[in-house]
XYZ file of C-alpha atoms in Angstrom:
284
model
C 53.532 -24.529 8.182
C 57.161 -25.203 9.103
C 58.701 -26.719 12.224
C 60.255 -23.939 14.348
C 62.740 -26.390 15.838
C 61.395 -25.546 19.299
C 59.022 -27.440 21.564
C 58.289 -24.481 23.887
C 58.330 -20.765 23.159
C 57.864 -17.990 25.740
C 56.035 -14.833 24.684
C 54.484 -11.802 26.374
C 50.668 -11.644 26.456
C 50.005 -9.576 23.334
C 52.260 -11.683 21.106
C 50.999 -14.936 22.610
C 47.477 -13.709 21.821
C 48.462 -13.006 18.218
C 49.919 -16.488 17.700
C 46.827 -18.105 19.196
C 44.645 -15.953 16.927
C 46.703 -16.982 13.879
C 46.460 -20.670 14.793
C 50.228 -21.091 15.089
C 50.289 -22.883 18.465
C 48.800 -26.123 19.749
C 46.026 -26.687 22.236
C 47.359 -28.160 25.465
C 46.325 -31.555 26.858
C 45.065 -31.058 30.456
C 45.926 -34.680 31.261
C 49.610 -33.741 31.124
C 49.197 -30.588 33.239
C 47.754 -31.631 36.640
C 49.989 -29.340 38.745
C 49.587 -26.414 36.363
C 45.808 -26.699 36.386
C 45.633 -27.018 40.175
C 48.291 -24.513 41.222
C 47.843 -21.677 38.723
C 47.184 -18.448 40.625
C 43.717 -16.951 40.143
C 45.369 -13.715 39.029
C 46.576 -15.434 35.829
C 43.906 -18.081 35.336
C 41.579 -16.551 32.764
C 43.076 -13.972 30.367
C 40.643 -12.736 27.734
C 43.033 -13.796 24.948
C 43.212 -17.428 26.188
C 40.159 -18.190 28.356
C 40.841 -21.063 30.741
C 44.451 -21.289 29.539
C 43.690 -23.684 26.673
C 46.910 -22.799 24.798
C 49.282 -21.241 27.327
C 50.559 -21.181 30.882
C 52.449 -18.261 32.449
C 56.188 -18.556 32.916
C 56.378 -15.508 35.199
C 54.123 -12.558 35.947
C 55.142 -8.972 35.232
C 53.852 -6.179 37.472
C 54.223 -2.530 36.476
C 54.654 -0.238 39.490
C 56.002 3.218 40.278
C 59.627 3.075 41.385
C 61.552 5.961 42.907
C 64.951 6.988 44.175
C 64.309 8.388 47.656
C 67.475 10.487 47.609
C 66.627 12.041 44.231
C 63.052 12.786 45.332
C 64.438 14.856 48.208
C 61.189 14.849 50.179
C 58.774 14.953 47.212
C 55.845 12.605 47.803
C 54.988 10.212 44.989
C 51.863 8.085 45.265
C 50.199 8.285 41.837
C 51.097 8.614 38.184
C 49.669 12.147 38.331
C 52.383 12.988 40.852
C 54.960 12.043 38.224
C 53.277 13.827 35.331
C 52.224 17.056 37.075
C 54.763 17.978 39.752
C 57.058 20.688 38.289
C 59.780 19.749 40.786
C 60.149 16.451 38.905
C 60.470 18.057 35.469
C 62.916 16.119 33.316
C 63.394 13.424 35.967
C 60.458 11.121 35.150
C 60.640 7.920 33.115
C 57.875 6.002 31.361
C 58.034 2.681 29.534
C 58.266 2.016 25.797
C 55.830 -0.861 26.334
C 52.546 0.713 25.221
C 50.273 -1.500 27.294
C 52.108 -0.698 30.517
C 52.399 3.071 30.072
C 48.928 3.620 28.614
C 47.419 1.073 31.010
C 48.817 2.870 34.057
C 47.605 6.183 32.607
C 44.096 4.799 32.073
C 44.030 3.592 35.681
C 45.162 7.020 36.863
C 42.234 8.483 34.883
C 39.831 6.037 36.584
C 39.391 3.940 33.437
C 39.624 0.136 33.316
C 42.406 -1.055 30.936
C 40.384 -4.235 30.490
C 37.359 -2.401 29.079
C 38.496 0.930 27.637
C 37.199 2.522 24.418
C 39.112 4.166 21.570
C 38.112 7.548 23.010
C 39.543 6.522 26.400
C 42.792 5.549 24.681
C 43.003 8.876 22.867
C 42.393 10.717 26.150
C 45.253 8.803 27.780
C 47.574 9.637 24.871
C 46.574 13.314 25.146
C 47.302 13.208 28.884
C 50.768 11.830 28.212
C 51.368 14.252 25.343
C 50.893 17.194 27.715
C 53.649 15.800 29.928
C 55.917 15.285 26.916
C 55.256 18.811 25.629
C 56.310 20.406 28.915
C 59.439 18.188 29.128
C 58.226 16.508 32.294
C 59.335 13.132 30.935
C 63.048 12.531 30.614
C 62.577 9.592 28.279
C 60.649 6.448 27.451
C 62.715 3.352 28.228
C 62.922 -0.394 28.222
C 64.498 -1.804 31.360
C 67.524 0.430 30.799
C 65.802 2.780 33.278
C 67.579 0.818 36.004
C 70.897 2.677 35.715
C 69.219 6.111 35.525
C 67.101 5.343 38.585
C 70.065 4.060 40.565
C 72.156 7.127 39.724
C 69.262 9.487 40.510
C 68.984 10.882 36.965
C 65.431 9.574 37.210
C 63.710 10.494 40.455
C 60.697 8.296 39.681
C 59.523 6.106 36.834
C 57.263 3.300 35.755
C 59.154 0.083 36.379
C 58.821 -3.679 36.323
C 58.623 -5.311 39.715
C 61.360 -7.880 39.095
C 63.835 -5.106 38.367
C 62.761 -3.197 41.477
C 63.381 -6.227 43.712
C 66.939 -6.502 42.413
C 67.595 -2.739 42.540
C 66.369 -2.495 46.147
C 68.731 -5.284 47.152
C 71.687 -3.193 45.952
C 70.485 0.323 46.802
C 68.428 1.161 49.924
C 67.283 4.442 48.327
C 65.187 2.567 45.763
C 61.540 2.108 46.683
C 58.210 1.491 45.011
C 54.564 2.375 45.364
C 51.355 0.711 44.194
C 48.851 3.464 43.331
C 45.402 3.172 44.896
C 44.037 3.184 41.336
C 45.789 -0.132 40.668
C 48.688 -1.453 38.627
C 49.194 -3.331 35.371
C 49.910 -7.047 35.278
C 50.954 -9.111 32.300
C 52.862 -12.346 31.913
C 55.417 -14.132 29.793
C 53.753 -17.321 28.629
C 54.811 -20.810 27.622
C 53.247 -22.105 24.415
C 53.853 -25.091 22.145
C 54.227 -24.161 18.466
C 52.688 -26.144 15.638
C 54.867 -29.027 14.398
C 56.659 -29.322 17.768
C 58.092 -32.842 17.840
C 57.859 -33.488 21.591
C 54.499 -32.021 22.590
C 53.824 -34.391 25.501
C 57.269 -33.843 27.010
C 56.835 -30.072 26.546
C 53.572 -30.236 28.478
C 55.276 -32.228 31.224
C 57.998 -29.585 31.472
C 55.399 -26.808 31.742
C 53.704 -28.816 34.470
C 57.024 -29.294 36.337
C 57.368 -25.524 36.786
C 54.000 -25.498 38.561
C 55.177 -27.843 41.292
C 55.834 -25.700 44.402
C 59.508 -26.618 44.858
C 60.735 -25.856 41.310
C 58.488 -22.792 41.232
C 60.105 -21.534 44.444
C 63.615 -22.081 43.082
C 62.688 -20.136 39.961
C 61.070 -17.289 41.911
C 64.128 -16.954 44.159
C 66.378 -16.646 41.124
C 64.259 -14.479 38.787
C 62.402 -12.272 41.350
C 59.402 -11.684 39.106
C 55.804 -12.505 40.091
C 55.387 -16.208 40.737
C 52.173 -17.492 39.069
C 52.051 -20.595 41.275
C 49.791 -20.885 44.312
C 51.197 -22.620 47.385
C 54.782 -21.622 46.668
C 55.343 -19.368 49.691
C 56.229 -22.126 52.181
C 58.789 -23.575 49.779
C 60.230 -20.146 48.993
C 60.663 -19.385 52.714
C 63.105 -22.318 52.896
C 65.259 -20.676 50.214
C 64.800 -16.935 50.736
C 62.505 -15.643 53.484
C 62.683 -12.044 52.244
C 61.546 -13.101 48.766
C 58.691 -15.131 50.236
C 57.422 -12.038 52.071
C 57.919 -9.642 49.164
C 54.557 -8.677 47.584
C 56.354 -7.991 44.297
C 57.168 -11.713 44.088
C 54.288 -13.294 46.025
C 51.414 -10.766 45.856
C 49.111 -10.806 48.867
C 45.337 -10.679 48.385
C 45.234 -6.887 48.732
C 47.830 -6.462 45.995
C 46.187 -9.058 43.743
C 42.924 -7.117 44.059
C 44.616 -4.033 42.547
C 45.933 -5.984 39.565
C 44.582 -5.081 36.119
C 45.297 -6.488 32.655
C 45.231 -4.703 29.311
C 42.423 -6.016 27.134
C 43.042 -7.857 23.881
C 43.143 -5.710 20.764
C 41.898 -6.461 17.277
C 44.488 -6.260 14.487
C 43.031 -2.912 13.417
C 43.127 -1.516 16.970
C 46.647 -2.756 17.554
C 47.957 -1.001 14.430
C 46.151 2.266 15.200
C 47.041 2.337 18.893
C 50.699 1.441 18.365
C 51.034 4.180 15.737
C 49.677 6.804 18.125
C 51.980 5.605 20.902
C 55.016 5.573 18.590
C 54.265 9.167 17.617
C 54.068 10.106 21.309
C 57.369 8.472 22.211
C 59.216 9.503 19.057
C 59.928 5.880 18.186
């Protein structure tokens, strides 16, 4: 019931969902969000935790892909998560993410399960699949985005990675590449919300809307290199950075968007149970 002192906060999906569920953020006024409503990419338009984006709009999208160091692979072919978990030639040179939804989500996809509809039994099967890889020391470690230095040096031959990091790594090191598995990839977003008691709600909504105008959105995409959630931005981005405009990790084409999957919302009970099992797996 206290003023946070902030008019906009930016949170990843699962935490944004929790604050909406707790009633700690304000419903947005569509009258102040004409560009956001019109230009929001279909990929981000209707998350199950905020149907129709009543309380939030994405700041940037986050794609989880498989990244690799071509030199460190030394001819090993990597196309799926199974290639990372099962190939003995990669033992001790594979990285997975400490973000449960990304690592388990990619594992579920690899097992032909939908992360948007999975059951508790599906989750347990994914954890068991990962545990086998941990037990045989296939996985070097679970990381945040500190995987970037290990991948660049070649200590990691391949890993789960966030697309924005991969764009920047590739710019500095031609040996860095990525692959989108045929089974799909995980997408989430960092989201703008307005907390209760915010003193400038209308201005906050106008600022959110500003970032959904193509020109500011293009400037942001060129600087951040994560997935732009704004339709119609490509032409503006081409004026700034043609390579970025043609990079599917920043502006996903329709084929890539079709492979995008989101992790379903969890109840409080599920979240506690699932996070405990994942923490035990990772040694956190």
